[in-house]
């Protein structure tokens, strides 16, 4: 049984560009949450998707948007990248309750 | 607003010693509490998960306790080894999101 997978593993972008990160949930899971972990900090909740809708959102600007597909996979999009968006982006999936994390995508913005 | 605090921020101990990492949270209405390990530049590895109705969980040399009424959890590591060196993150889940502490950086001295 495959766990949560994320792609790509690493990514380098320049300021002002746009980026899309992808997440495939654990088999049977229908809910996907995204987190941002800046260097030296704990991960922070960005938003959660369920039934292709954003269900809850953390304190992140509208430059951060997402999507969930009918197969429950999800994308995180960040527009107009800033240097401060450099971080590890973690995806977590769940069915009812406990969230399981993927390995993350490390984004570097130059 | 839920806040998770981890003390100490960093800890160095000689190999073989037993040690305790502390975590406190401000709102006892949690779904569960997890302890994660994170190696430098890597993703999260779940160590122990304690459901809100439970008091402790054990895995090998690790034991985690949960006292919801006081808003505290401890992670006990027995007979520490150099391979235990990592950052340990405490996280509480509320409904749809997980709130993390900033972590304790642990260094086991050979």
mmCIF file of N, CA and C in Angstrom, chain B residues 50-105:
data_model
loop_
_atom_site.group_PDB
_atom_site.id
_atom_site.type_symbol
_atom_site.label_atom_id
_atom_site.label_comp_id
_atom_site.label_asym_id
_atom_site.label_seq_id
_atom_site.Cartn_x
_atom_site.Cartn_y
_atom_site.Cartn_z
ATOM 1 N N UNK B 50 -0.808 9.526 19.970
ATOM 2 C CA UNK B 50 -1.654 9.268 21.123
ATOM 3 C C UNK B 50 -3.021 9.873 20.840
ATOM 4 N N UNK B 51 -4.040 9.043 20.807
ATOM 5 C CA UNK B 51 -5.402 9.551 20.642
ATOM 6 C C UNK B 51 -5.811 10.288 21.913
ATOM 7 N N UNK B 52 -6.795 11.156 21.793
ATOM 8 C CA UNK B 52 -7.168 12.014 22.923
ATOM 9 C C UNK B 52 -7.655 11.216 24.125
ATOM 10 N N UNK B 53 -8.145 9.996 23.884
ATOM 11 C CA UNK B 53 -8.669 9.168 24.976
ATOM 12 C C UNK B 53 -7.576 8.335 25.651
ATOM 13 N N UNK B 54 -6.370 8.366 25.077
ATOM 14 C CA UNK B 54 -5.274 7.565 25.600
ATOM 15 C C UNK B 54 -4.363 8.400 26.500
ATOM 16 N N UNK B 55 -3.551 7.701 27.290
ATOM 17 C CA UNK B 55 -2.627 8.401 28.193
ATOM 18 C C UNK B 55 -1.175 8.255 27.754
ATOM 19 N N UNK B 56 -0.858 7.146 27.060
ATOM 20 C CA UNK B 56 0.522 6.967 26.628
ATOM 21 C C UNK B 56 0.611 5.967 25.498
ATOM 22 N N UNK B 57 1.746 6.011 24.809
ATOM 23 C CA UNK B 57 2.068 5.060 23.767
ATOM 24 C C UNK B 57 3.554 4.744 23.873
ATOM 25 N N UNK B 58 3.898 3.514 23.510
ATOM 26 C CA UNK B 58 5.291 3.077 23.590
ATOM 27 C C UNK B 58 5.686 2.411 22.280
ATOM 28 N N UNK B 59 6.924 2.664 21.876
ATOM 29 C CA UNK B 59 7.496 1.989 20.723
ATOM 30 C C UNK B 59 8.991 1.847 20.956
ATOM 31 N N UNK B 60 9.412 0.620 21.230
ATOM 32 C CA UNK B 60 10.836 0.383 21.475
ATOM 33 C C UNK B 60 11.341 1.188 22.647
ATOM 34 N N UNK B 61 12.368 2.020 22.380
ATOM 35 C CA UNK B 61 12.956 2.837 23.454
ATOM 36 C C UNK B 61 12.204 4.146 23.682
ATOM 37 N N UNK B 62 11.119 4.348 22.967
ATOM 38 C CA UNK B 62 10.371 5.599 23.071
ATOM 39 C C UNK B 62 9.069 5.384 23.827
ATOM 40 N N UNK B 63 8.761 6.369 24.677
ATOM 41 C CA UNK B 63 7.484 6.362 25.380
ATOM 42 C C UNK B 63 6.957 7.794 25.405
ATOM 43 N N UNK B 64 5.720 7.969 24.982
ATOM 44 C CA UNK B 64 5.110 9.294 25.003
ATOM 45 C C UNK B 64 3.892 9.265 25.904
ATOM 46 N N UNK B 65 3.741 10.323 26.674
ATOM 47 C CA UNK B 65 2.582 10.436 27.556
ATOM 48 C C UNK B 65 1.765 11.659 27.171
ATOM 49 N N UNK B 66 0.502 11.626 27.544
ATOM 50 C CA UNK B 66 -0.399 12.748 27.262
ATOM 51 C C UNK B 66 -1.252 13.026 28.484
ATOM 52 N N UNK B 67 -1.232 14.264 28.936
ATOM 53 C CA UNK B 67 -2.110 14.721 30.007
ATOM 54 C C UNK B 67 -2.907 15.899 29.444
ATOM 55 N N UNK B 68 -4.099 15.598 28.951
ATOM 56 C CA UNK B 68 -4.901 16.642 28.314
ATOM 57 C C UNK B 68 -5.303 17.730 29.288
ATOM 58 N N UNK B 69 -5.603 17.336 30.508
ATOM 59 C CA UNK B 69 -6.122 18.325 31.472
ATOM 60 C C UNK B 69 -5.092 19.403 31.775
ATOM 61 N N UNK B 70 -3.821 19.019 31.775
ATOM 62 C CA UNK B 70 -2.781 20.011 32.040
ATOM 63 C C UNK B 70 -2.153 20.548 30.760
ATOM 64 N N UNK B 71 -2.544 19.985 29.624
ATOM 65 C CA UNK B 71 -2.002 20.440 28.353
ATOM 66 C C UNK B 71 -0.532 20.098 28.184
ATOM 67 N N UNK B 72 -0.157 18.885 28.565
ATOM 68 C CA UNK B 72 1.246 18.510 28.497
ATOM 69 C C UNK B 72 1.443 17.117 27.899
ATOM 70 N N UNK B 73 2.585 16.975 27.236
ATOM 71 C CA UNK B 73 3.023 15.673 26.754
ATOM 72 C C UNK B 73 4.528 15.591 26.934
ATOM 73 N N UNK B 74 5.012 14.392 27.184
ATOM 74 C CA UNK B 74 6.450 14.174 27.252
ATOM 75 C C UNK B 74 6.825 13.023 26.337
ATOM 76 N N UNK B 75 8.005 13.123 25.762
ATOM 77 C CA UNK B 75 8.598 12.038 24.994
ATOM 78 C C UNK B 75 9.842 11.585 25.734
ATOM 79 N N UNK B 76 9.820 10.339 26.169
ATOM 80 C CA UNK B 76 10.934 9.748 26.917
ATOM 81 C C UNK B 76 11.716 8.863 25.965
ATOM 82 N N UNK B 77 13.033 9.093 25.897
ATOM 83 C CA UNK B 77 13.920 8.259 25.081
ATOM 84 C C UNK B 77 14.889 7.559 26.020
ATOM 85 N N UNK B 78 14.859 6.260 26.011
ATOM 86 C CA UNK B 78 15.735 5.476 26.879
ATOM 87 C C UNK B 78 17.022 5.119 26.153
ATOM 88 N N UNK B 79 18.102 5.066 26.926
ATOM 89 C CA UNK B 79 19.398 4.606 26.414
ATOM 90 C C UNK B 79 19.727 5.251 25.069
ATOM 91 N N UNK B 80 19.858 6.554 25.073
ATOM 92 C CA UNK B 80 20.021 7.309 23.829
ATOM 93 C C UNK B 80 21.259 6.849 23.038
ATOM 94 N N UNK B 81 21.121 6.965 21.714
ATOM 95 C CA UNK B 81 22.176 6.557 20.786
ATOM 96 C C UNK B 81 22.482 7.720 19.836
ATOM 97 N N UNK B 82 23.678 7.773 19.269
ATOM 98 C CA UNK B 82 23.997 8.857 18.318
ATOM 99 C C UNK B 82 22.991 8.959 17.178
ATOM 100 N N UNK B 83 22.427 7.828 16.765
ATOM 101 C CA UNK B 83 21.429 7.826 15.698
ATOM 102 C C UNK B 83 20.118 8.488 16.080
ATOM 103 N N UNK B 84 19.947 8.804 17.357
ATOM 104 C CA UNK B 84 18.730 9.516 17.803
ATOM 105 C C UNK B 84 18.846 11.009 17.552
ATOM 106 N N UNK B 85 20.023 11.470 17.160
ATOM 107 C CA UNK B 85 20.218 12.901 16.905
ATOM 108 C C UNK B 85 19.325 13.352 15.757
ATOM 109 N N UNK B 86 18.484 14.329 16.030
ATOM 110 C CA UNK B 86 17.494 14.825 15.065
ATOM 111 C C UNK B 86 16.703 15.932 15.746
ATOM 112 N N UNK B 87 15.761 16.512 15.000
ATOM 113 C CA UNK B 87 14.796 17.428 15.598
ATOM 114 C C UNK B 87 13.514 16.664 15.870
ATOM 115 N N UNK B 88 12.978 16.852 17.058
ATOM 116 C CA UNK B 88 11.749 16.170 17.459
ATOM 117 C C UNK B 88 10.629 17.201 17.547
ATOM 118 N N UNK B 89 9.560 16.942 16.817
ATOM 119 C CA UNK B 89 8.428 17.860 16.751
ATOM 120 C C UNK B 89 7.215 17.260 17.439
ATOM 121 N N UNK B 90 6.565 18.080 18.240
ATOM 122 C CA UNK B 90 5.308 17.727 18.877
ATOM 123 C C UNK B 90 4.195 18.407 18.099
ATOM 124 N N UNK B 91 3.084 17.713 17.886
ATOM 125 C CA UNK B 91 1.992 18.293 17.100
ATOM 126 C C UNK B 91 0.653 17.822 17.638
ATOM 127 N N UNK B 92 -0.299 18.742 17.721
ATOM 128 C CA UNK B 92 -1.647 18.374 18.138
ATOM 129 C C UNK B 92 -2.593 18.558 16.960
ATOM 130 N N UNK B 93 -3.539 17.657 16.828
ATOM 131 C CA UNK B 93 -4.526 17.766 15.758
ATOM 132 C C UNK B 93 -5.846 18.245 16.335
ATOM 133 N N UNK B 94 -6.386 19.301 15.696
ATOM 134 C CA UNK B 94 -7.702 19.818 16.043
ATOM 135 C C UNK B 94 -8.560 19.707 14.794
ATOM 136 N N UNK B 95 -9.596 18.916 14.841
ATOM 137 C CA UNK B 95 -10.493 18.827 13.692
ATOM 138 C C UNK B 95 -9.710 18.670 12.395
ATOM 139 N N UNK B 96 -9.630 19.751 11.630
ATOM 140 C CA UNK B 96 -9.091 19.644 10.280
ATOM 141 C C UNK B 96 -7.627 20.007 10.135
ATOM 142 N N UNK B 97 -6.962 20.442 11.189
ATOM 143 C CA UNK B 97 -5.587 20.861 11.012
ATOM 144 C C UNK B 97 -4.707 20.412 12.164
ATOM 145 N N UNK B 98 -3.414 20.398 11.881
ATOM 146 C CA UNK B 98 -2.414 20.029 12.880
ATOM 147 C C UNK B 98 -1.604 21.270 13.215
ATOM 148 N N UNK B 99 -1.385 21.498 14.503
ATOM 149 C CA UNK B 99 -0.562 22.615 14.963
ATOM 150 C C UNK B 99 0.715 22.030 15.556
ATOM 151 N N UNK B 100 1.829 22.506 15.047
ATOM 152 C CA UNK B 100 3.132 21.994 15.440
ATOM 153 C C UNK B 100 3.839 22.945 16.396
ATOM 154 N N UNK B 101 4.689 22.363 17.254
ATOM 155 C CA UNK B 101 5.657 23.161 17.967
ATOM 156 C C UNK B 101 6.857 23.421 17.066
ATOM 157 N N UNK B 102 7.808 24.201 17.574
ATOM 158 C CA UNK B 102 8.984 24.522 16.770
ATOM 159 C C UNK B 102 10.054 23.451 16.842
ATOM 160 N N UNK B 103 9.880 22.501 17.750
ATOM 161 C CA UNK B 103 10.801 21.381 17.804
ATOM 162 C C UNK B 103 11.894 21.511 18.846
ATOM 163 N N UNK B 104 12.456 20.370 19.196
ATOM 164 C CA UNK B 104 13.649 20.300 20.041
ATOM 165 C C UNK B 104 14.745 19.644 19.225
ATOM 166 N N UNK B 105 15.879 20.357 19.066
ATOM 167 C CA UNK B 105 17.025 19.793 18.347
ATOM 168 C C UNK B 105 17.848 18.983 19.334
#
